[in-house]
């Protein structure tokens, strides 16, 4: 079924979305038809953010591949992985960044006719959607730090802390995180193991309004500071599998969080970030939902 691919994929796709890039020109390395009828197109470099199936927090960008003769709408993009022979698209047996594997952006198109290894293509990312997702992702990280801060008095034992030295509720309790355009949706589970670690779960309900107000106060302070935001790359390369960190120059000091997504460049790009908290129950455990909203400037 698969087409001959004279150029093999042996190194990570060079990704420029961490720098905020929206367009670039690259060379097609591989064109692979998928079982669902779509085709995965791998380039040597791209500004297109793909969803990572291992931790699918930020969805794929929208946009298109363009050649001299036509344009191919990108219907989705996922992190692919190859051991040098097989290209896994969305079902890699290893985590992104594992040694001995190359990690690539698989741009999915409905019809790839005319595209072949060696073709030169321009990638264009929808700027409006990217901007809204970047705002949502930055707001998500800020809200998680503000949540940790607001819940810090509910811990009775020592647990791992976040970049600001607060007990890292976000890391210990999160089950899913979804970046939306202009916000995010985080789900936390407060079960037996979190209680054993010293989290006073019974106090959360009575204090929920107070916690929510505290988060909004902290977020308002940070937004007012207009703090700079950047992505720090570990090591020198620009490959997809390279570890990266989100960094915010908050008033009391810089904070970093491991992150593979896209972000604002400064908090002057938003006028407000606020949250709404909701407690629930699932499988005998308490759940906390945090909806975060960022108002664009
Ligand atoms: Zn992130």
mmCIF file of C-alpha atoms and ligand atoms in Angstrom:
data_model
loop_
_atom_site.group_PDB
_atom_site.id
_atom_site.type_symbol
_atom_site.label_atom_id
_atom_site.label_comp_id
_atom_site.label_asym_id
_atom_site.label_seq_id
_atom_site.Cartn_x
_atom_site.Cartn_y
_atom_site.Cartn_z
ATOM 1 C CA UNK A 1 0.000 0.000 0.000
ATOM 2 C CA UNK A 2 2.656 2.527 0.943
ATOM 3 C CA UNK A 3 4.398 4.582 -1.704
ATOM 4 C CA UNK A 4 8.126 4.320 -2.295
ATOM 5 C CA UNK A 5 9.903 6.847 -0.104
ATOM 6 C CA UNK A 6 13.411 7.573 -1.390
ATOM 7 C CA UNK A 7 14.131 10.017 1.437
ATOM 8 C CA UNK A 8 13.900 8.289 4.807
ATOM 9 C CA UNK A 9 12.850 9.978 8.022
ATOM 10 C CA UNK A 10 15.776 9.606 10.385
ATOM 11 C CA UNK A 11 15.777 12.788 12.454
ATOM 12 C CA UNK A 12 13.161 14.842 14.283
ATOM 13 C CA UNK A 13 11.144 17.407 12.377
ATOM 14 C CA UNK A 14 12.586 20.872 13.062
ATOM 15 C CA UNK A 15 9.689 22.712 14.715
ATOM 16 C CA UNK A 16 9.431 26.498 14.806
ATOM 17 C CA UNK A 17 6.058 26.903 16.546
ATOM 18 C CA UNK A 18 7.745 27.269 19.966
ATOM 19 C CA UNK A 19 9.166 30.547 18.564
ATOM 20 C CA UNK A 20 5.700 31.641 17.449
ATOM 21 C CA UNK A 21 6.301 31.006 13.740
ATOM 22 C CA UNK A 22 3.255 30.772 11.464
ATOM 23 C CA UNK A 23 4.815 29.931 8.110
ATOM 24 C CA UNK A 24 7.838 28.179 6.647
ATOM 25 C CA UNK A 25 8.958 26.414 3.490
ATOM 26 C CA UNK A 26 10.206 22.844 3.691
ATOM 27 C CA UNK A 27 10.840 19.631 1.802
ATOM 28 C CA UNK A 28 8.509 16.634 1.839
ATOM 29 C CA UNK A 29 10.345 13.633 3.349
ATOM 30 C CA UNK A 30 7.576 11.081 3.428
ATOM 31 C CA UNK A 31 4.029 10.627 2.146
ATOM 32 C CA UNK A 32 2.199 7.803 3.907
ATOM 33 C CA UNK A 33 -1.382 6.741 3.213
ATOM 34 C CA UNK A 34 -3.238 5.832 6.426
ATOM 35 C CA UNK A 35 -5.859 3.148 7.061
ATOM 36 C CA UNK A 36 -8.607 5.804 7.391
ATOM 37 C CA UNK A 37 -8.040 7.126 3.853
ATOM 38 C CA UNK A 38 -6.150 10.240 4.898
ATOM 39 C CA UNK A 39 -2.459 10.721 4.119
ATOM 40 C CA UNK A 40 0.341 11.719 6.493
ATOM 41 C CA UNK A 41 2.858 14.184 5.051
ATOM 42 C CA UNK A 42 6.192 14.601 6.865
ATOM 43 C CA UNK A 43 8.459 17.586 6.155
ATOM 44 C CA UNK A 44 11.976 18.420 7.265
ATOM 45 C CA UNK A 45 10.690 21.517 9.121
ATOM 46 C CA UNK A 46 7.327 23.027 10.056
ATOM 47 C CA UNK A 47 5.696 25.785 12.132
ATOM 48 C CA UNK A 48 2.560 23.581 12.503
ATOM 49 C CA UNK A 49 1.728 22.484 16.068
ATOM 50 C CA UNK A 50 0.586 18.815 16.161
ATOM 51 C CA UNK A 51 -1.443 17.156 18.907
ATOM 52 C CA UNK A 52 0.592 14.735 21.026
ATOM 53 C CA UNK A 53 -1.509 11.593 21.651
ATOM 54 C CA UNK A 54 0.453 10.857 24.862
ATOM 55 C CA UNK A 55 -0.725 14.108 26.521
ATOM 56 C CA UNK A 56 -3.208 15.683 24.093
ATOM 57 C CA UNK A 57 -3.605 19.036 25.857
ATOM 58 C CA UNK A 58 -3.201 21.473 22.956
ATOM 59 C CA UNK A 59 -5.037 20.536 19.755
ATOM 60 C CA UNK A 60 -3.458 20.819 16.300
ATOM 61 C CA UNK A 61 -3.174 24.112 14.446
ATOM 62 C CA UNK A 62 -5.317 24.756 11.374
ATOM 63 C CA UNK A 63 -3.784 25.639 8.019
ATOM 64 C CA UNK A 64 -2.560 24.336 4.692
ATOM 65 C CA UNK A 65 0.352 22.984 2.659
ATOM 66 C CA UNK A 66 0.906 24.825 -0.601
ATOM 67 C CA UNK A 67 2.966 23.924 -3.673
ATOM 68 C CA UNK A 68 3.438 25.885 -6.912
ATOM 69 C CA UNK A 69 0.378 24.188 -8.342
ATOM 70 C CA UNK A 70 -2.128 23.763 -5.502
ATOM 71 C CA UNK A 71 -3.099 24.005 -1.851
ATOM 72 C CA UNK A 72 -3.754 21.050 0.493
ATOM 73 C CA UNK A 73 -5.873 21.836 3.571
ATOM 74 C CA UNK A 74 -4.366 20.210 6.695
ATOM 75 C CA UNK A 75 -7.282 18.422 8.363
ATOM 76 C CA UNK A 76 -5.286 17.396 11.462
ATOM 77 C CA UNK A 77 -1.699 17.033 12.638
ATOM 78 C CA UNK A 78 -0.333 14.522 15.131
ATOM 79 C CA UNK A 79 3.037 13.598 16.577
ATOM 80 C CA UNK A 80 4.450 10.654 14.654
ATOM 81 C CA UNK A 81 7.403 8.487 15.606
ATOM 82 C CA UNK A 82 9.747 6.294 13.647
ATOM 83 C CA UNK A 83 12.422 3.774 14.538
ATOM 84 C CA UNK A 84 13.901 4.321 11.063
ATOM 85 C CA UNK A 85 11.634 1.910 9.211
ATOM 86 C CA UNK A 86 8.015 2.075 10.378
ATOM 87 C CA UNK A 87 6.325 5.463 10.738
ATOM 88 C CA UNK A 88 3.759 5.401 13.550
ATOM 89 C CA UNK A 89 1.143 8.124 13.242
ATOM 90 C CA UNK A 90 -0.679 8.769 16.501
ATOM 91 C CA UNK A 91 -0.023 5.260 17.831
ATOM 92 C CA UNK A 92 3.699 5.352 18.659
ATOM 93 C CA UNK A 93 4.698 2.703 21.216
ATOM 94 C CA UNK A 94 7.030 5.217 22.956
ATOM 95 C CA UNK A 95 6.725 8.612 24.645
ATOM 96 C CA UNK A 96 7.753 11.696 22.690
ATOM 97 C CA UNK A 97 11.466 12.288 23.211
ATOM 98 C CA UNK A 98 12.498 8.630 23.745
ATOM 99 C CA UNK A 99 16.112 7.984 22.690
ATOM 100 C CA UNK A 100 16.635 5.965 19.534
ATOM 101 C CA UNK A 101 13.452 7.284 17.884
ATOM 102 C CA UNK A 102 12.787 10.219 15.581
ATOM 103 C CA UNK A 103 9.685 12.341 16.264
ATOM 104 C CA UNK A 104 7.958 14.031 13.393
ATOM 105 C CA UNK A 105 4.956 16.227 12.677
ATOM 106 C CA UNK A 106 2.499 14.193 10.586
ATOM 107 C CA UNK A 107 0.392 16.720 8.634
ATOM 108 C CA UNK A 108 -2.814 14.879 7.678
ATOM 109 C CA UNK A 109 -4.469 15.723 4.370
ATOM 110 C CA UNK A 110 -7.505 14.165 2.655
ATOM 111 C CA UNK A 111 -5.931 14.126 -0.790
ATOM 112 C CA UNK A 112 -2.169 14.189 -1.233
ATOM 113 C CA UNK A 113 -2.101 13.660 -4.999
ATOM 114 C CA UNK A 114 0.859 15.487 -6.498
ATOM 115 C CA UNK A 115 2.847 15.503 -3.238
ATOM 116 C CA UNK A 116 5.909 13.289 -3.158
ATOM 117 C CA UNK A 117 9.217 13.066 -1.323
ATOM 118 C CA UNK A 118 11.409 15.893 -2.507
ATOM 119 C CA UNK A 119 8.505 18.310 -3.183
ATOM 120 C CA UNK A 120 8.935 21.825 -1.839
ATOM 121 C CA UNK A 121 5.917 23.016 0.153
ATOM 122 C CA UNK A 122 5.004 26.108 2.119
ATOM 123 C CA UNK A 123 3.186 25.549 5.410
ATOM 124 C CA UNK A 124 0.759 28.224 6.541
ATOM 125 C CA UNK A 125 -0.838 28.287 9.989
ATOM 126 C CA UNK A 126 -4.178 29.996 10.724
ATOM 127 C CA UNK A 127 -2.970 32.917 12.859
ATOM 128 C CA UNK A 128 -6.258 33.631 14.602
ATOM 129 C CA UNK A 129 -6.720 30.085 15.924
ATOM 130 C CA UNK A 130 -3.028 29.854 16.913
ATOM 131 C CA UNK A 131 -3.287 33.156 18.819
ATOM 132 C CA UNK A 132 -6.396 31.991 20.672
ATOM 133 C CA UNK A 133 -4.816 28.618 21.565
ATOM 134 C CA UNK A 134 -1.611 30.328 22.721
ATOM 135 C CA UNK A 135 -3.638 32.634 24.975
ATOM 136 C CA UNK A 136 -5.537 29.621 26.299
ATOM 137 C CA UNK A 137 -2.337 27.683 27.002
ATOM 138 C CA UNK A 138 -0.596 30.553 28.784
ATOM 139 C CA UNK A 139 -3.753 31.145 30.847
ATOM 140 C CA UNK A 140 -3.875 27.415 31.685
ATOM 141 C CA UNK A 141 -0.354 27.412 33.131
ATOM 142 C CA UNK A 142 -0.950 30.608 35.110
ATOM 143 C CA UNK A 143 -4.223 29.246 36.503
ATOM 144 C CA UNK A 144 -2.541 25.988 37.582
ATOM 145 C CA UNK A 145 0.064 27.964 39.539
ATOM 146 C CA UNK A 146 -2.598 30.195 41.074
ATOM 147 C CA UNK A 147 -4.635 27.091 41.989
ATOM 148 C CA UNK A 148 -1.622 25.515 43.711
ATOM 149 C CA UNK A 149 -1.183 28.769 45.623
ATOM 150 C CA UNK A 150 -4.825 28.965 46.693
ATOM 151 C CA UNK A 151 -4.856 25.333 47.902
ATOM 152 C CA UNK A 152 -1.509 25.425 49.694
ATOM 153 C CA UNK A 153 -3.078 25.739 53.175
ATOM 154 C CA UNK A 154 -5.111 22.549 52.618
ATOM 155 C CA UNK A 155 -2.013 20.324 52.692
ATOM 156 C CA UNK A 156 -1.053 18.732 56.001
ATOM 157 C CA UNK A 157 2.026 16.827 54.765
ATOM 158 C CA UNK A 158 5.008 17.629 52.592
ATOM 159 C CA UNK A 159 4.522 16.908 48.880
ATOM 160 C CA UNK A 160 6.420 17.861 45.696
ATOM 161 C CA UNK A 161 6.233 21.606 45.019
ATOM 162 C CA UNK A 162 5.778 23.698 41.863
ATOM 163 C CA UNK A 163 8.160 26.318 40.457
ATOM 164 C CA UNK A 164 6.985 28.817 43.100
ATOM 165 C CA UNK A 165 7.498 26.409 46.003
ATOM 166 C CA UNK A 166 3.780 25.666 46.506
ATOM 167 C CA UNK A 167 2.490 22.080 46.975
ATOM 168 C CA UNK A 168 1.898 20.937 43.402
ATOM 169 C CA UNK A 169 -1.810 20.038 43.532
ATOM 170 C CA UNK A 170 -2.010 20.508 39.755
ATOM 171 C CA UNK A 171 0.625 17.871 39.040
ATOM 172 C CA UNK A 172 -0.549 15.424 41.729
ATOM 173 C CA UNK A 173 -4.275 15.507 40.935
ATOM 174 C CA UNK A 174 -4.694 16.328 37.231
ATOM 175 C CA UNK A 175 -6.425 13.749 35.033
ATOM 176 C CA UNK A 176 -6.996 15.731 31.816
ATOM 177 C CA UNK A 177 -6.079 19.174 30.518
ATOM 178 C CA UNK A 178 -7.551 20.657 27.343
ATOM 179 C CA UNK A 179 -6.368 23.891 25.782
ATOM 180 C CA UNK A 180 -9.243 25.741 24.116
ATOM 181 C CA UNK A 181 -9.332 28.888 22.006
ATOM 182 C CA UNK A 182 -9.112 31.616 24.656
ATOM 183 C CA UNK A 183 -9.066 29.312 27.668
ATOM 184 C CA UNK A 184 -8.648 25.834 29.059
ATOM 185 C CA UNK A 185 -10.477 23.056 30.858
ATOM 186 C CA UNK A 186 -8.641 21.097 33.566
ATOM 187 C CA UNK A 187 -10.022 18.089 35.418
ATOM 188 C CA UNK A 188 -8.643 16.968 38.779
ATOM 189 C CA UNK A 189 -9.346 13.838 40.800
ATOM 190 C CA UNK A 190 -9.163 13.960 44.560
ATOM 191 C CA UNK A 191 -9.189 10.323 45.608
ATOM 192 C CA UNK A 192 -7.857 8.186 48.428
ATOM 193 C CA UNK A 193 -4.207 8.529 47.405
ATOM 194 C CA UNK A 194 -4.331 12.342 47.406
ATOM 195 C CA UNK A 195 -5.957 12.308 50.864
ATOM 196 C CA UNK A 196 -3.230 9.942 52.073
ATOM 197 C CA UNK A 197 -0.650 12.397 50.776
ATOM 198 C CA UNK A 198 -2.166 14.948 53.158
ATOM 199 C CA UNK A 199 -4.743 16.842 51.117
ATOM 200 C CA UNK A 200 -7.648 17.969 53.338
ATOM 201 C CA UNK A 201 -10.317 17.173 50.744
ATOM 202 C CA UNK A 202 -13.250 17.727 53.116
ATOM 203 C CA UNK A 203 -12.331 21.396 53.487
ATOM 204 C CA UNK A 204 -12.383 22.101 49.765
ATOM 205 C CA UNK A 205 -16.198 22.263 49.406
ATOM 206 C CA UNK A 206 -16.803 24.811 52.175
ATOM 207 C CA UNK A 207 -13.879 26.916 50.935
ATOM 208 C CA UNK A 208 -14.485 26.709 47.186
ATOM 209 C CA UNK A 209 -15.634 30.347 46.734
ATOM 210 C CA UNK A 210 -12.687 31.581 48.754
ATOM 211 C CA UNK A 211 -10.269 29.448 46.688
ATOM 212 C CA UNK A 212 -11.769 30.706 43.446
ATOM 213 C CA UNK A 213 -11.552 34.371 44.551
ATOM 214 C CA UNK A 214 -7.954 33.856 45.628
ATOM 215 C CA UNK A 215 -7.033 32.398 42.215
ATOM 216 C CA UNK A 216 -8.658 35.328 40.396
ATOM 217 C CA UNK A 217 -6.809 37.842 42.626
ATOM 218 C CA UNK A 218 -3.461 36.192 41.918
ATOM 219 C CA UNK A 219 -4.177 36.029 38.184
ATOM 220 C CA UNK A 220 -5.184 39.719 38.128
ATOM 221 C CA UNK A 221 -1.867 40.654 39.755
ATOM 222 C CA UNK A 222 0.125 38.618 37.242
ATOM 223 C CA UNK A 223 -1.798 40.014 34.253
ATOM 224 C CA UNK A 224 -1.303 43.566 35.578
ATOM 225 C CA UNK A 225 2.453 42.933 35.753
ATOM 226 C CA UNK A 226 2.558 42.365 31.973
ATOM 227 C CA UNK A 227 5.105 39.605 32.603
ATOM 228 C CA UNK A 228 7.183 38.297 29.711
ATOM 229 C CA UNK A 229 6.539 34.710 28.565
ATOM 230 C CA UNK A 230 8.895 32.515 26.567
ATOM 231 C CA UNK A 231 9.705 28.922 25.617
ATOM 232 C CA UNK A 232 13.095 27.637 26.746
ATOM 233 C CA UNK A 233 14.584 24.725 24.802
ATOM 234 C CA UNK A 234 16.773 22.207 26.624
ATOM 235 C CA UNK A 235 19.890 21.561 24.580
ATOM 236 C CA UNK A 236 20.753 23.243 21.314
ATOM 237 C CA UNK A 237 18.524 21.593 18.723
ATOM 238 C CA UNK A 238 15.072 22.450 17.432
ATOM 239 C CA UNK A 239 13.736 18.926 16.982
ATOM 240 C CA UNK A 240 10.186 17.990 17.944
ATOM 241 C CA UNK A 241 11.392 15.488 20.560
ATOM 242 C CA UNK A 242 13.534 18.069 22.365
ATOM 243 C CA UNK A 243 12.322 18.974 25.864
ATOM 244 C CA UNK A 244 10.983 22.496 26.234
ATOM 245 C CA UNK A 245 9.843 24.624 29.156
ATOM 246 C CA UNK A 246 7.308 27.451 29.436
ATOM 247 C CA UNK A 247 8.793 30.372 31.344
ATOM 248 C CA UNK A 248 6.993 33.386 32.821
ATOM 249 C CA UNK A 249 8.825 36.308 34.428
ATOM 250 C CA UNK A 250 6.315 36.726 37.258
ATOM 251 C CA UNK A 251 6.735 39.694 39.670
ATOM 252 C CA UNK A 252 8.264 37.576 42.455
ATOM 253 C CA UNK A 253 10.554 35.634 40.088
ATOM 254 C CA UNK A 254 10.639 33.497 36.971
ATOM 255 C CA UNK A 255 8.639 30.248 36.954
ATOM 256 C CA UNK A 256 9.018 27.346 34.536
ATOM 257 C CA UNK A 257 6.784 24.403 33.614
ATOM 258 C CA UNK A 258 7.679 21.597 31.152
ATOM 259 C CA UNK A 259 5.544 22.213 28.048
ATOM 260 C CA UNK A 260 5.325 21.256 24.387
ATOM 261 C CA UNK A 261 2.740 23.835 23.324
ATOM 262 C CA UNK A 262 2.534 27.396 22.029
ATOM 263 C CA UNK A 263 2.231 30.549 24.127
ATOM 264 C CA UNK A 264 1.816 34.306 24.261
ATOM 265 C CA UNK A 265 4.981 36.394 24.413
ATOM 266 C CA UNK A 266 3.801 38.538 27.287
ATOM 267 C CA UNK A 267 0.817 38.989 29.577
ATOM 268 C CA UNK A 268 0.191 42.412 27.995
ATOM 269 C CA UNK A 269 -1.597 40.387 25.262
ATOM 270 C CA UNK A 270 -4.491 39.672 27.671
ATOM 271 C CA UNK A 271 -6.604 42.018 29.804
ATOM 272 C CA UNK A 272 -7.800 39.374 32.264
ATOM 273 C CA UNK A 273 -7.539 35.707 33.164
ATOM 274 C CA UNK A 274 -10.250 34.254 35.402
ATOM 275 C CA UNK A 275 -11.392 30.802 36.529
ATOM 276 C CA UNK A 276 -14.620 29.007 37.396
ATOM 277 C CA UNK A 277 -14.369 26.014 39.740
ATOM 278 C CA UNK A 278 -16.836 23.186 40.080
ATOM 279 C CA UNK A 279 -16.773 20.205 42.419
ATOM 280 C CA UNK A 280 -18.228 16.871 41.396
ATOM 281 C CA UNK A 281 -18.000 13.160 42.074
ATOM 282 C CA UNK A 282 -16.887 10.258 39.928
ATOM 283 C CA UNK A 283 -16.149 6.653 40.903
ATOM 284 C CA UNK A 284 -16.325 7.479 44.588
ATOM 285 C CA UNK A 285 -13.752 10.267 44.284
ATOM 286 C CA UNK A 286 -14.162 14.015 44.471
ATOM 287 C CA UNK A 287 -13.512 15.820 41.176
ATOM 288 C CA UNK A 288 -12.587 19.426 40.582
ATOM 289 C CA UNK A 289 -13.124 21.127 37.221
ATOM 290 C CA UNK A 290 -11.347 24.389 36.509
ATOM 291 C CA UNK A 291 -12.470 26.424 33.476
ATOM 292 C CA UNK A 292 -10.021 29.188 32.681
ATOM 293 C CA UNK A 293 -10.832 32.129 30.435
ATOM 294 C CA UNK A 294 -8.402 34.640 28.933
ATOM 295 C CA UNK A 295 -9.671 37.985 27.617
ATOM 296 C CA UNK A 296 -7.608 39.144 24.652
ATOM 297 C CA UNK A 297 -6.216 42.696 24.804
HETATM 298 ZN ZN1 LIG B 1 1.806 23.452 28.593
#
